[in-house]
Coordinates of C-alpha atoms and ligand atoms in Angstrom, one line a residue:
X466 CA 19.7 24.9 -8.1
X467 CA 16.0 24.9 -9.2
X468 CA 14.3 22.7 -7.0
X469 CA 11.2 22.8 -8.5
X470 CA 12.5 21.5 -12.0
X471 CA 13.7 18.4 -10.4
X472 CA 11.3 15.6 -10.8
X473 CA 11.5 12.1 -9.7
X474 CA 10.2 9.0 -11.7
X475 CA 9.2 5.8 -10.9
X476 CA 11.9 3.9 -12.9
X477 CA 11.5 0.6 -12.1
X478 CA 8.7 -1.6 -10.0
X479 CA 9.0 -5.0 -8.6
X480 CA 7.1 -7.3 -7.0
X481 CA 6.9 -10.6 -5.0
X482 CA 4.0 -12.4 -3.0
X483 CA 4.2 -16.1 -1.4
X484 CA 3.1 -19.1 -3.5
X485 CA 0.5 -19.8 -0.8
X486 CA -3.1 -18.7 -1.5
X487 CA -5.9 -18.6 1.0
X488 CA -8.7 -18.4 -1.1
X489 CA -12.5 -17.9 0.7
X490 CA -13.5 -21.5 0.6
X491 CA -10.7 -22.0 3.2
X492 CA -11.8 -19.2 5.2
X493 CA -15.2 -21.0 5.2
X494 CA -13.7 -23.8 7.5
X495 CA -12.1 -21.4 9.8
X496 CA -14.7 -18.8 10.7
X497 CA -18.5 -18.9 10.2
X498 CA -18.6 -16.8 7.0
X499 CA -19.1 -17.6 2.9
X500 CA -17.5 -17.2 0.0
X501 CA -20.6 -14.7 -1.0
X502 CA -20.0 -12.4 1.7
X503 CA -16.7 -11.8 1.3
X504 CA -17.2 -11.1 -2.4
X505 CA -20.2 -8.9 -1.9
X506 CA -18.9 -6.8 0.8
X507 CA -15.4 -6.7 -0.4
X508 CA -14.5 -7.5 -3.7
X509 CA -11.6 -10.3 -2.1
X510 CA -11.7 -14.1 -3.6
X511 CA -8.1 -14.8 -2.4
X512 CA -5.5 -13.9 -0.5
X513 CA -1.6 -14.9 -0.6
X514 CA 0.1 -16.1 3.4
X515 CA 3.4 -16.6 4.3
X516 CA 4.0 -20.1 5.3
X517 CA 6.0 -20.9 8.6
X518 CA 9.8 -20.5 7.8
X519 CA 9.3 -17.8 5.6
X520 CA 9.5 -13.8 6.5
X521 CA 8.3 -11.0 4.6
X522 CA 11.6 -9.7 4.3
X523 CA 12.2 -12.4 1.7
X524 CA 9.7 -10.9 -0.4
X525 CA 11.0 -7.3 -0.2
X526 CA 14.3 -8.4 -0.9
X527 CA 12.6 -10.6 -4.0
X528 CA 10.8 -7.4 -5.2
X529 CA 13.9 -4.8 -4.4
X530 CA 15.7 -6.9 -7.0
X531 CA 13.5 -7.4 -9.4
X532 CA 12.8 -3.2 -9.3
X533 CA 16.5 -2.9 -9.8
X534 CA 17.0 -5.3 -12.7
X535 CA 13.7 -3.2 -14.3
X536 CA 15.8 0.0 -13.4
X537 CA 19.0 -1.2 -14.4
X538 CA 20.5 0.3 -11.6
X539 CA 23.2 -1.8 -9.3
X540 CA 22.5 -2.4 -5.8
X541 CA 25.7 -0.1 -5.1
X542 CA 24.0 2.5 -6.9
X543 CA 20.9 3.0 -4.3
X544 CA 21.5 6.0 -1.7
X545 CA 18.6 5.1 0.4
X546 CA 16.3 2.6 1.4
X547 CA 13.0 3.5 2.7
X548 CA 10.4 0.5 3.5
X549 CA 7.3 1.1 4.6
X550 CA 5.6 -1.5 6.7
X551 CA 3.9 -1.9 9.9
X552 CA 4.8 -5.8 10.3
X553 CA 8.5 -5.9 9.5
X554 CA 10.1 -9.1 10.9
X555 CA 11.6 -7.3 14.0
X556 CA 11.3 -4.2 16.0
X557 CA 14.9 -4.0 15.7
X558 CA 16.7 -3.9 13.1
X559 CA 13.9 -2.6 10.8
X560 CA 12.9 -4.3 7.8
X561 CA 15.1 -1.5 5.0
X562 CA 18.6 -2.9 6.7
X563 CA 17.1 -6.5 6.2
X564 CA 16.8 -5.6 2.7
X565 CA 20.1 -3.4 2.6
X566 CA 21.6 -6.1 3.4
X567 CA 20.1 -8.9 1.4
X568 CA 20.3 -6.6 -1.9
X569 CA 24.0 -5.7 -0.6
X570 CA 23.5 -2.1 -1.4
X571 CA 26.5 -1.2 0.5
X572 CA 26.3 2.5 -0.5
X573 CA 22.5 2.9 1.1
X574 CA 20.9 4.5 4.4
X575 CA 17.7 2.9 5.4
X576 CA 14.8 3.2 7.3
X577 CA 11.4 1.8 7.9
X578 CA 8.2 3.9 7.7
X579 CA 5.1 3.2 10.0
X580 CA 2.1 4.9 7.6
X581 CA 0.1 1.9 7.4
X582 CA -2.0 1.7 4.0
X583 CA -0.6 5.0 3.1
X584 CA 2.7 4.2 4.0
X585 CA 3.9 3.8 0.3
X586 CA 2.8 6.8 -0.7
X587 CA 4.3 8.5 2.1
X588 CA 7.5 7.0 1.3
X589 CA 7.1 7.9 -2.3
X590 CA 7.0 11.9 -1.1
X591 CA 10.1 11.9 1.1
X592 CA 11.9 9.6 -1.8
X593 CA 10.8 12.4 -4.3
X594 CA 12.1 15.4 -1.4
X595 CA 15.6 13.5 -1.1
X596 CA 15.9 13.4 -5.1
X597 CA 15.0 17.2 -4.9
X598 CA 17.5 18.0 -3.1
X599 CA 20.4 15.1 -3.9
X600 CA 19.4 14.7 -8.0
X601 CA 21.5 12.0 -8.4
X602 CA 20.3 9.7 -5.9
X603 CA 18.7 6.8 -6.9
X604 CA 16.1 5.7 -3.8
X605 CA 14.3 2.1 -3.1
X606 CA 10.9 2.6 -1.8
X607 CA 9.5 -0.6 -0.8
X608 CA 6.1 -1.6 0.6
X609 CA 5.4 -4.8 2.7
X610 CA 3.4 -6.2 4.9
X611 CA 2.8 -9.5 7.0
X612 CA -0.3 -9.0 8.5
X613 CA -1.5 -12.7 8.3
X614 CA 1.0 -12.3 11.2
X615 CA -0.7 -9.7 13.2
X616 CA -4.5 -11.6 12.3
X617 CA -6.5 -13.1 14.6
X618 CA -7.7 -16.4 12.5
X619 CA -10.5 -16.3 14.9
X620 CA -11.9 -12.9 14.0
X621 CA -13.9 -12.9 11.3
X622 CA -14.6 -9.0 10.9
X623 CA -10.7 -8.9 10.3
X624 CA -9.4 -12.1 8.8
X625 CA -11.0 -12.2 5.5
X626 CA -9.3 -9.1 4.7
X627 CA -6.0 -9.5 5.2
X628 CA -3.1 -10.5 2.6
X629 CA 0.7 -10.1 2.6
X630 CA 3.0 -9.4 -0.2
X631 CA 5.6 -7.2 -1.0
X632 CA 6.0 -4.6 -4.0
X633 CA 9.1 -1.9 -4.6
X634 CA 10.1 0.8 -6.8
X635 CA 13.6 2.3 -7.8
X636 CA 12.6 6.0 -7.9
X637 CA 15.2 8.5 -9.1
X638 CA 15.6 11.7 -11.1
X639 CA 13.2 11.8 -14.0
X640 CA 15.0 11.6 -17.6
X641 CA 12.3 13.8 -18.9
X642 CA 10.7 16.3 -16.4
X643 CA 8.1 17.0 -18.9
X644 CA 6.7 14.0 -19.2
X645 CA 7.8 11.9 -16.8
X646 CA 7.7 12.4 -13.2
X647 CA 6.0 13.2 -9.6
X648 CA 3.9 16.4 -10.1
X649 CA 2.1 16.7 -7.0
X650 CA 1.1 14.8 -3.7
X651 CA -1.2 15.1 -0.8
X652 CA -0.2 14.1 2.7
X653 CA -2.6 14.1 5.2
X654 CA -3.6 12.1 9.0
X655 CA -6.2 12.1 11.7
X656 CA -5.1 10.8 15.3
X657 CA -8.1 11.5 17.0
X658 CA -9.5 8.3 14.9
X659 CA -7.2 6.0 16.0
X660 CA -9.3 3.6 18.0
X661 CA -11.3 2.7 15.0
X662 CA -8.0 0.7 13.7
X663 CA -5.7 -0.8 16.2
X664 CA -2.7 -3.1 17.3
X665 CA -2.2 -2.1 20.7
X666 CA -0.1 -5.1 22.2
X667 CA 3.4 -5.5 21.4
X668 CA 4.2 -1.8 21.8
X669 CA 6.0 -0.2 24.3
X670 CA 2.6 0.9 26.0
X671 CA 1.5 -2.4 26.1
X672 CA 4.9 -4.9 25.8
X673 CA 4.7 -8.4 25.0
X674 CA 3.0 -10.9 27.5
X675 CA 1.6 -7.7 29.1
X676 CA -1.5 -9.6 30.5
X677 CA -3.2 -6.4 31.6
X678 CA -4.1 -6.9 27.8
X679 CA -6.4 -9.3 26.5
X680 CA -5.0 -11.5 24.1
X681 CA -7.2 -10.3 21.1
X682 CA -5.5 -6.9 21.4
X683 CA -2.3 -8.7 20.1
X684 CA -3.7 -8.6 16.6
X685 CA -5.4 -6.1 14.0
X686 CA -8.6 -4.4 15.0
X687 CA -11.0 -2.7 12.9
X688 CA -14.5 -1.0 13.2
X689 CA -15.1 -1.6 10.1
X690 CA -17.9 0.3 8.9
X691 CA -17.0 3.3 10.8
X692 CA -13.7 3.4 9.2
X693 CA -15.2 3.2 5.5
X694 CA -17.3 5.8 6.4
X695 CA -13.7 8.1 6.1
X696 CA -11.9 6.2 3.7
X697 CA -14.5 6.8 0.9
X698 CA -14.7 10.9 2.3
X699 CA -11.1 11.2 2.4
X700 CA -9.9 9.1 -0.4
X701 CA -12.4 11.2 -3.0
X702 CA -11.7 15.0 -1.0
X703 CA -8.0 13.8 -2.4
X704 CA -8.6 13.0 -5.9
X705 CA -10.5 16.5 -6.4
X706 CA -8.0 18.4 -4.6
X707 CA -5.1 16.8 -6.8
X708 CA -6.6 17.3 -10.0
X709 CA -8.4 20.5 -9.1
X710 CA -5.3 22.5 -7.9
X711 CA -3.4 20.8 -10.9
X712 CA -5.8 22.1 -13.1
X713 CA -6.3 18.3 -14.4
X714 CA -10.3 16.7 -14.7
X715 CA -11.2 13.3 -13.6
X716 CA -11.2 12.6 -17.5
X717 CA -7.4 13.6 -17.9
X718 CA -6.6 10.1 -15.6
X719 CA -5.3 7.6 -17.3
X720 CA -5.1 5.3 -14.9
X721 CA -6.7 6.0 -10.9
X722 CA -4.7 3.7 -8.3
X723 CA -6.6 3.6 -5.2
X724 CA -5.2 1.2 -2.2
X725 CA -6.9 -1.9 -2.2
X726 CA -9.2 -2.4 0.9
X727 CA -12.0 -2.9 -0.4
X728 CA -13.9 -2.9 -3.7
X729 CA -17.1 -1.2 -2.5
X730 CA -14.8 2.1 -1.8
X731 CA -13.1 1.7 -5.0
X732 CA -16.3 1.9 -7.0
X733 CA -17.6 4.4 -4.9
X734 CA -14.7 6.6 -5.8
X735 CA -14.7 5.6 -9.1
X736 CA -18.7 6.3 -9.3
X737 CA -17.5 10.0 -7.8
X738 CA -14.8 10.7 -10.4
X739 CA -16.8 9.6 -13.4
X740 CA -14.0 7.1 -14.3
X741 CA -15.2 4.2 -16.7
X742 CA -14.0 0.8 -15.4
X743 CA -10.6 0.1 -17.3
X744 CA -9.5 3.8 -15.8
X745 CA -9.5 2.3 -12.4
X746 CA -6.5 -0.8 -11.5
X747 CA -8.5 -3.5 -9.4
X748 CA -6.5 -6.3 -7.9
X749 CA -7.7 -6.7 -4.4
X750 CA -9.6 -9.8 -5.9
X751 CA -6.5 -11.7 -5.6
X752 CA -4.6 -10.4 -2.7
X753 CA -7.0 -8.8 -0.3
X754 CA -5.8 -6.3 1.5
X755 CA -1.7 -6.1 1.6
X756 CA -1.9 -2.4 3.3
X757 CA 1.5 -0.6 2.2
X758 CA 1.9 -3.2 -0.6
X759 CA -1.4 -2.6 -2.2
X760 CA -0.2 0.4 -4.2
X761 CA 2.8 -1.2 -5.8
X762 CA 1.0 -4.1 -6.0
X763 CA -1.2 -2.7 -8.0
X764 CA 1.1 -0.2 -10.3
X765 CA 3.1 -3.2 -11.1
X766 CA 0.2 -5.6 -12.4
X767 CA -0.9 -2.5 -14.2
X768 CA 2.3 -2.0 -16.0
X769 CA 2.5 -5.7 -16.3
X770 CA -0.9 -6.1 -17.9
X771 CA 0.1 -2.9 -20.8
X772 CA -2.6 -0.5 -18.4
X773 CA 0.3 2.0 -17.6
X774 CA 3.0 3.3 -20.5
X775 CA 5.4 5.9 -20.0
X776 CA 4.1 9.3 -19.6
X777 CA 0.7 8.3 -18.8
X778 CA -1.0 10.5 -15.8
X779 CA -1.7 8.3 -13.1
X780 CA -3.7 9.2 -9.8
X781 CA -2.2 7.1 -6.4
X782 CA -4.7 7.2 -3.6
X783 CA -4.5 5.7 0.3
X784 CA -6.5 5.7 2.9
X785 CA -5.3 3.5 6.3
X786 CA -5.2 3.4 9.9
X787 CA -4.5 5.9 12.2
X788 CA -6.0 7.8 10.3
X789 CA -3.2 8.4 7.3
X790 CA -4.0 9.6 4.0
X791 CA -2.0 10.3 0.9
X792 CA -2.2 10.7 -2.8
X793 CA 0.4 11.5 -5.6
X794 CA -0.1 12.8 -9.0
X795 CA 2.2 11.7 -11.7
X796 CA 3.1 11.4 -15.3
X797 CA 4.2 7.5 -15.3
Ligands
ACO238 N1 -18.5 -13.1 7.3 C1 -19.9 -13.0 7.5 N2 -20.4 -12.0 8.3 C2 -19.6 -11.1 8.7 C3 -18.2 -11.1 8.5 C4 -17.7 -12.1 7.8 N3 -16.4 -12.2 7.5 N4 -17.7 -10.0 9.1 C5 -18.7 -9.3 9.7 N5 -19.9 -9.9 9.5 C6 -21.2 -9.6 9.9 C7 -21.2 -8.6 11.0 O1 -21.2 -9.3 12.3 C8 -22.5 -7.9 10.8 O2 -23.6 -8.7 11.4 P1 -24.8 -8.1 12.1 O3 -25.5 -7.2 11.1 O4 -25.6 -9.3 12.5 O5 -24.2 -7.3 13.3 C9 -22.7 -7.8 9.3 O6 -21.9 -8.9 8.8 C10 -22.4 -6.5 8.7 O7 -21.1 -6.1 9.2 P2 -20.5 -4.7 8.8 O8 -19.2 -4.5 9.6 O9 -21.5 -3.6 8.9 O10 -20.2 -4.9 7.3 P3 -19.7 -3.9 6.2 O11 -20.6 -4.0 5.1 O12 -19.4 -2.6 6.8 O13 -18.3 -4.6 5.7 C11 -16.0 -4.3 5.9 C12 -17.3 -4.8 6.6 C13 -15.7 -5.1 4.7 C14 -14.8 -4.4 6.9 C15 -16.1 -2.8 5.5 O14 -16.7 -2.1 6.6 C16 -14.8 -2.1 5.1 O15 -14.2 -2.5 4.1 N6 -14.3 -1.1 5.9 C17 -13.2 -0.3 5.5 C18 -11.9 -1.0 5.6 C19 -10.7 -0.1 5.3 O16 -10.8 0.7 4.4 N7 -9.7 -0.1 6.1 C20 -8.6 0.8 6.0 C21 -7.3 0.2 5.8 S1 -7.0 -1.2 6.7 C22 -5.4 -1.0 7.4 O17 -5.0 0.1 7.6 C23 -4.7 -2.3 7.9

């Protein structure tokens, strides 16, 4: 079998976020900052919460079938689940059984995948090395994250950020190599970073009710402006490297989909590439920060919103904690 004549499409997307909004003027009451900051430094007006009762597994399983209808492939038809999330409901089971079994794909393996922002991308890449090697499959990747869970309302470097949501994509063997299909990707982490962007309570280093812990290490914790320092480095060395070795230029994009952390790194990229505004999707306005979500998120709205047609090249970039980075290249 030729391996490298095998390519995997995206051949479906969903998406689901909660009804509940959080936009900035609420965050005004419950942490000294304004509206105007958040906008300045980030780009963020709003951001969607779950509401008690609810779990983000909900949303996954909202989004898995909605990528599946789009796909018109039955849930019996999915091999494998793959959910990447770093807030699934439980430790155990993981969040892709939750879904496996609210989707009753009774013909699917699945497993969660802890890549934070990158984490769809990631997920993406070993979806697109299973359909490599097993052509027929037809894989779920999902991302989704509920990190108002894991915020600490109280912080206010950390709190405005934060969204949750879920998005999902039915990826299987491309109908038309050619033009359709995953072309390249870039994989890439730094551990020796990883105090810049923490949740250290609740592991195994640091269980539950460990009080040797204070309590704020229970939720996301970011230095900030160190980590953006990286994320804008890393998130353009990517792009180049994708299109360079691919022998693409920054004008061959038709659509550059960056996660969405924060607008200020999005332009600066964009301001890198030479990419005119409508080249670049931009939703963070409405959702914040929704880590592994962001990316389908944002490939869905652009599909929605007629940005994205079949065949298109599109550019996926992620930056996140750890450090993790990825990027894909691929015809849409
Ligand atoms: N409202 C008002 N003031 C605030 C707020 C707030 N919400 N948060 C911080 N400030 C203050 C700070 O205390 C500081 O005050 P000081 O100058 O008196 O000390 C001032 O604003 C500037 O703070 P900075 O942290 O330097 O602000 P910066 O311009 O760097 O913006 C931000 C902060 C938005 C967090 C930015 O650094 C950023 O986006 N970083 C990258 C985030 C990212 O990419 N994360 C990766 C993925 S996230 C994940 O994996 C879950």
């Amino acid at each position: 079998m030729n391996f490298n004549k095998i390519k995997s499409a995206v051949l479906g997307i969903g998406m689901a976020v909660p009804p509940k909004v959080l936009t900035n003027f609420d965050l005004e009451k419950m942490v000294d900052t304004s509206d105007e900051w958040i906008t300045e430094r980030t780009g963020i007006k709003e951001r969607h919460v779950l509401e008690d009762g609810e779990n983000i597994s909900d949303y996954a399983i909202k989004a898995a079938k909605e990528a599946l209808e789009k796909a018109e492939v039955s849930p019996e038809e999915i091999n494998l689940i793959i959910c990447a999330t770093v807030t699934p409901d439980y430790i155990i089971p993981s969040l892709a059984v939750l879904v496996q079994d609210g989707i009753k794909a009774s013909n699917a393996g699945a497993f969660d995948l802890s890549a934070t922002c990158s984490g769809f991308i990631y997920s993406l890449i070993v979806a697109d090395q299973f359909i490599k090697i097993n052509p027929d499959w037809k894989i779920l990747v999902i991302g989704a994250e509920a990190l108002s869970r894991k915020t600490n309302w109280q912080d206010r470097t950390i709190c405005v950020l934060l969204g949750d949501g879920a998005g999902a994509a039915v990826v299987g063997k491309s109908p038309d190599p050619e033009k359709r299909g995953i072309i390249d990707f870039y994989l890439g982490a730094d551990g020796s970073c990883w105090p810049l962007l923490t949740l250290k309570g609740g592991g195994s280093c640091f269980p539950p009710f460990d009080e040797r812990l204070p309590k704020e290490e229970f939720y996301i914790k970011m230095k900030g402006r160190e980590v953006f320092k990286v994320a804008t480095r890393m998130m353009e060395k990517i792009c180049l490297d994708l299109l360079e070795r691919n022998n693409f230029s920054p004008e061959d994009i038709k659509l550059l989909v960056p996660h969405q952390a924060n607008l200020r790194i999005i332009e600066y990229l964009r301001e890198k590439l030479g990419l005119p505004k409508e080249k670049v999707m931009v939703n963070i306005n409405k959702y914040g920060n929704t880590s592994a979500a962001s990316i389908p998120l944002a490939l869905y709205e652009a599909e929605k919103e007629g940005r994205l047609k079949k065949g298109d090249l599109v550019l996926l970039v992620a930056f996140g904690g750890g450090f993790t980075y990825g990027g894909a290249l691929l015809r849409w």
